[in-house]
Coordinates of C-alpha atoms and ligand atoms in Angstrom, one line a residue:
X154 CA 105.5 114.7 105.4
X155 CA 108.2 111.4 105.5
X156 CA 110.4 111.9 102.2
X157 CA 112.0 108.9 100.5
X158 CA 114.9 109.3 98.3
X159 CA 115.5 106.5 95.9
X160 CA 114.4 104.9 92.4
X161 CA 111.9 101.9 92.9
X162 CA 114.0 99.4 91.1
X163 CA 116.3 99.4 94.0
X164 CA 115.8 96.5 96.4
X165 CA 116.7 98.6 99.5
X166 CA 114.4 101.7 98.3
X167 CA 111.7 98.8 97.9
X168 CA 111.9 97.8 101.5
X169 CA 111.7 101.2 102.9
X170 CA 108.5 101.8 100.7
X171 CA 107.0 98.2 101.6
X172 CA 107.4 99.3 105.2
X173 CA 105.7 102.6 105.0
X174 CA 102.9 101.2 102.8
X175 CA 102.1 98.5 105.5
X176 CA 102.2 100.9 108.0
X177 CA 100.0 103.3 106.0
X178 CA 102.1 106.2 106.3
X179 CA 102.0 108.9 103.7
X180 CA 105.3 109.7 102.3
X181 CA 106.5 111.6 99.4
X182 CA 109.3 109.6 97.1
X183 CA 111.8 111.2 95.1
X184 CA 113.4 109.2 92.3
X185 CA 117.3 109.1 92.9
X186 CA 120.2 106.8 92.1
X187 CA 121.3 105.5 88.7
X188 CA 120.0 107.7 85.8
X189 CA 118.2 109.8 88.1
X190 CA 121.3 111.5 89.8
X191 CA 121.0 113.4 92.8
X192 CA 123.1 111.1 94.8
X193 CA 126.3 113.1 94.1
X194 CA 124.7 116.4 94.5
X195 CA 126.1 118.5 97.5
X196 CA 122.7 118.7 98.9
X197 CA 122.3 115.3 98.7
X198 CA 125.5 114.4 100.0
X199 CA 125.1 116.6 103.4
X200 CA 122.3 114.0 103.9
X201 CA 123.9 110.8 103.0
X202 CA 127.7 110.8 102.4
X203 CA 127.8 107.4 100.9
X204 CA 125.9 108.7 98.0
X205 CA 123.6 105.8 97.9
X206 CA 120.0 105.4 98.2
X207 CA 117.7 105.0 100.2
X208 CA 117.7 108.3 102.4
X209 CA 114.8 109.3 104.6
X210 CA 113.8 112.8 105.8
X211 CA 111.1 112.8 108.9
X212 CA 110.3 116.0 110.6
X213 CA 114.0 117.4 110.0
X214 CA 115.5 114.1 111.0
X215 CA 117.5 112.5 108.2
X216 CA 118.6 108.8 108.1
X217 CA 120.1 106.3 105.7
X218 CA 121.0 102.3 105.9
X219 CA 117.5 100.4 104.3
X220 CA 117.2 98.4 107.4
X221 CA 117.7 101.2 110.1
X222 CA 115.0 103.0 108.2
X223 CA 112.5 100.3 108.2
X224 CA 113.3 99.8 112.1
X225 CA 112.9 103.4 112.8
X226 CA 109.5 103.5 110.9
X227 CA 108.1 100.7 112.7
X228 CA 109.3 102.3 116.4
X229 CA 108.1 105.4 115.6
X230 CA 104.6 104.0 114.5
X231 CA 104.5 101.9 117.5
X232 CA 104.7 105.0 119.6
X233 CA 101.7 106.1 118.1
X234 CA 99.8 102.6 118.7
X235 CA 100.2 101.1 115.3
X236 CA 99.2 97.2 115.6
X237 CA 101.2 96.8 112.1
X238 CA 104.2 98.2 113.3
X239 CA 104.1 95.5 116.5
X240 CA 103.2 92.8 113.5
X241 CA 106.4 94.1 111.5
X242 CA 108.9 94.5 114.5
X243 CA 107.4 92.4 117.4
X244 CA 108.4 93.8 120.7
X245 CA 109.0 90.5 122.6
X246 CA 112.8 90.4 123.0
X247 CA 113.4 87.3 121.5
X248 CA 111.1 87.4 118.7
X249 CA 112.9 90.7 117.8
X250 CA 116.0 89.3 117.7
X251 CA 115.3 86.9 115.6
X252 CA 113.7 89.6 113.0
X253 CA 117.0 91.4 113.4
X254 CA 119.1 88.1 112.6
X255 CA 117.3 87.9 109.4
X256 CA 117.4 91.7 108.5
X257 CA 121.4 91.6 109.0
X258 CA 121.7 88.4 106.9
X259 CA 119.9 89.8 104.2
X260 CA 122.2 92.2 103.8
X261 CA 125.6 90.9 105.0
X262 CA 124.8 87.3 103.0
X263 CA 122.0 87.4 100.7
X264 CA 122.6 90.6 99.0
X265 CA 126.5 90.1 98.7
X266 CA 125.7 86.8 97.1
X267 CA 123.1 87.8 94.4
X268 CA 124.5 90.8 93.6
X269 CA 126.9 89.8 91.2
X270 CA 124.8 87.8 89.1
X271 CA 122.2 90.5 89.3
X272 CA 124.7 93.0 87.8
X273 CA 125.9 90.3 85.6
X274 CA 122.3 89.3 84.0
X275 CA 120.7 92.6 84.2
X276 CA 122.9 95.4 83.8
X277 CA 126.0 93.7 81.5
X278 CA 126.2 93.1 77.9
X279 CA 126.5 89.3 77.4
X280 CA 129.8 89.7 75.8
X281 CA 131.0 91.4 78.8
X282 CA 129.9 88.6 81.2
X283 CA 132.0 87.1 83.8
X284 CA 130.5 83.4 83.3
X285 CA 132.5 81.7 86.0
X286 CA 131.7 84.6 88.6
X287 CA 128.1 84.8 87.6
X288 CA 127.8 80.8 88.0
X289 CA 129.6 81.3 91.4
X290 CA 127.3 83.8 92.3
X291 CA 123.9 81.9 91.4
X292 CA 125.4 78.7 93.2
X293 CA 126.2 80.8 96.6
X294 CA 122.4 82.4 96.3
X295 CA 121.1 79.0 95.8
X296 CA 122.6 77.8 98.9
X297 CA 121.5 80.6 101.1
X298 CA 117.8 80.2 99.5
X299 CA 118.1 76.5 100.5
X300 CA 118.5 77.6 104.0
X301 CA 115.6 79.9 103.9
X302 CA 113.6 77.0 102.6
X303 CA 114.4 75.1 105.5
X304 CA 113.4 77.7 107.7
X305 CA 110.2 78.2 106.2
X306 CA 109.3 74.3 106.0
X307 CA 107.9 74.8 109.3
X308 CA 106.1 78.6 109.3
X309 CA 104.4 80.8 106.6
X310 CA 106.9 83.6 107.2
X311 CA 110.5 83.8 107.8
X312 CA 109.9 84.3 111.4
X313 CA 106.7 83.0 112.4
X314 CA 103.1 83.0 111.0
X315 CA 102.8 86.2 110.1
X316 CA 104.8 89.1 108.0
X317 CA 107.9 91.2 109.8
X318 CA 110.5 93.0 108.7
X319 CA 112.6 89.9 108.1
X320 CA 110.1 89.0 105.0
X321 CA 110.4 92.4 103.8
X322 CA 114.2 92.7 104.1
X323 CA 114.5 89.4 102.0
X324 CA 111.7 89.8 99.9
X325 CA 113.2 92.0 97.0
X326 CA 116.0 89.7 96.6
X327 CA 113.6 87.0 96.8
X328 CA 111.8 88.1 93.8
X329 CA 114.8 88.8 91.7
X330 CA 115.9 85.1 92.3
X331 CA 112.6 84.0 91.1
X332 CA 112.8 86.0 88.0
X333 CA 116.7 86.1 86.8
X334 CA 117.0 84.7 83.3
X335 CA 119.6 82.1 84.9
X336 CA 119.0 80.1 81.5
X337 CA 121.2 82.7 79.7
X338 CA 124.2 81.2 81.9
X339 CA 123.2 77.6 81.6
X340 CA 122.3 77.9 85.5
X341 CA 119.0 76.1 86.9
X342 CA 117.8 76.9 90.4
X343 CA 117.0 74.3 92.6
X344 CA 113.6 73.2 93.5
X345 CA 113.0 74.6 97.0
X346 CA 109.1 74.1 97.8
X347 CA 108.8 76.2 101.0
X348 CA 110.6 79.1 99.4
X349 CA 108.2 78.9 96.4
X350 CA 105.0 78.6 98.7
X351 CA 106.8 81.6 100.7
X352 CA 107.3 83.8 97.4
X353 CA 103.4 83.1 96.3
X354 CA 102.2 84.2 99.7
X355 CA 104.2 87.2 99.3
X356 CA 103.0 88.1 95.8
X357 CA 99.3 87.8 97.1
X358 CA 100.2 91.0 99.2
X359 CA 99.0 94.2 97.6
X360 CA 102.3 96.1 98.4
X361 CA 104.5 93.3 97.4
X362 CA 102.8 93.3 94.0
X363 CA 102.9 97.1 93.7
X364 CA 106.5 97.8 94.7
X365 CA 108.5 95.0 94.6
X366 CA 107.3 92.8 91.2
X367 CA 108.4 94.9 88.6
X368 CA 110.8 94.7 85.6
X369 CA 114.5 94.5 86.6
X370 CA 116.6 97.1 85.3
Ligands
GSH735 N1 123.3 99.0 103.1 C1 122.5 100.4 102.3 C2 122.9 99.7 100.5 C3 122.8 101.1 99.7 C4 122.8 100.6 98.4 O1 123.8 100.0 98.2 N2 122.2 101.4 97.6 C5 121.9 101.0 95.7 C6 120.8 100.6 95.5 S1 120.1 99.3 96.2 C7 122.7 102.3 95.5 O2 122.3 103.4 96.1 N3 123.3 102.3 94.1 C8 124.1 103.4 93.5 C9 122.6 104.3 92.7 O3 121.1 103.7 92.7 O4 122.6 105.3 92.4 C10 121.4 100.1 102.6 O5 120.9 99.1 102.7 O6 120.8 101.1 102.2

């Protein structure tokens, strides 16, 4: 059976579990990372020398990097004729490139922008926070969310009218953006109506409710 290492509070683990759920794949998840440890054990490092989560093992094949894992799971399910896989990761060349573009953007732009304010507000004591850096991170994240808002003004999901891996890659940090206690640093999120509507659309999906919507830790 597919094995997934990683704690559920990780946005990158959430993507993998969400993908497995939409594909209907049976899996075993092993808590790892932060207080769960494991990532620096020699056995784990042999699988993932980054000492990061997630990592998967599927029939002896080991893979890390969350976006690569999501694509692998879809590609494998598609070989077995899964309609869900073809929905999540479209085969048409340009549609697929669009999905991959937003997946890359999720890791290289959005995750980089939001991480300082996420760590500052959730994992740092108030007296140790760097207010200027957290404000800057909030503003950068909002600027990127405004781009997404524009993209979503003419479609229900990031790459069209149905859920794809682009939504999965972006959805965890979207949740964080929606619920982070920005007021603690005197910041107010801008009104972004299409982003809000997309968030509510994802929020009606069982896998998002079960694996993304949770207390931030
Ligand atoms: N680019 C990697 C990033 C992996 C990553 O940074 N994982 C974080 C959690 S989101 C981690 O392992 N943090 C250390 C820990 O949990 O111990 C991916 O997408 O898989």
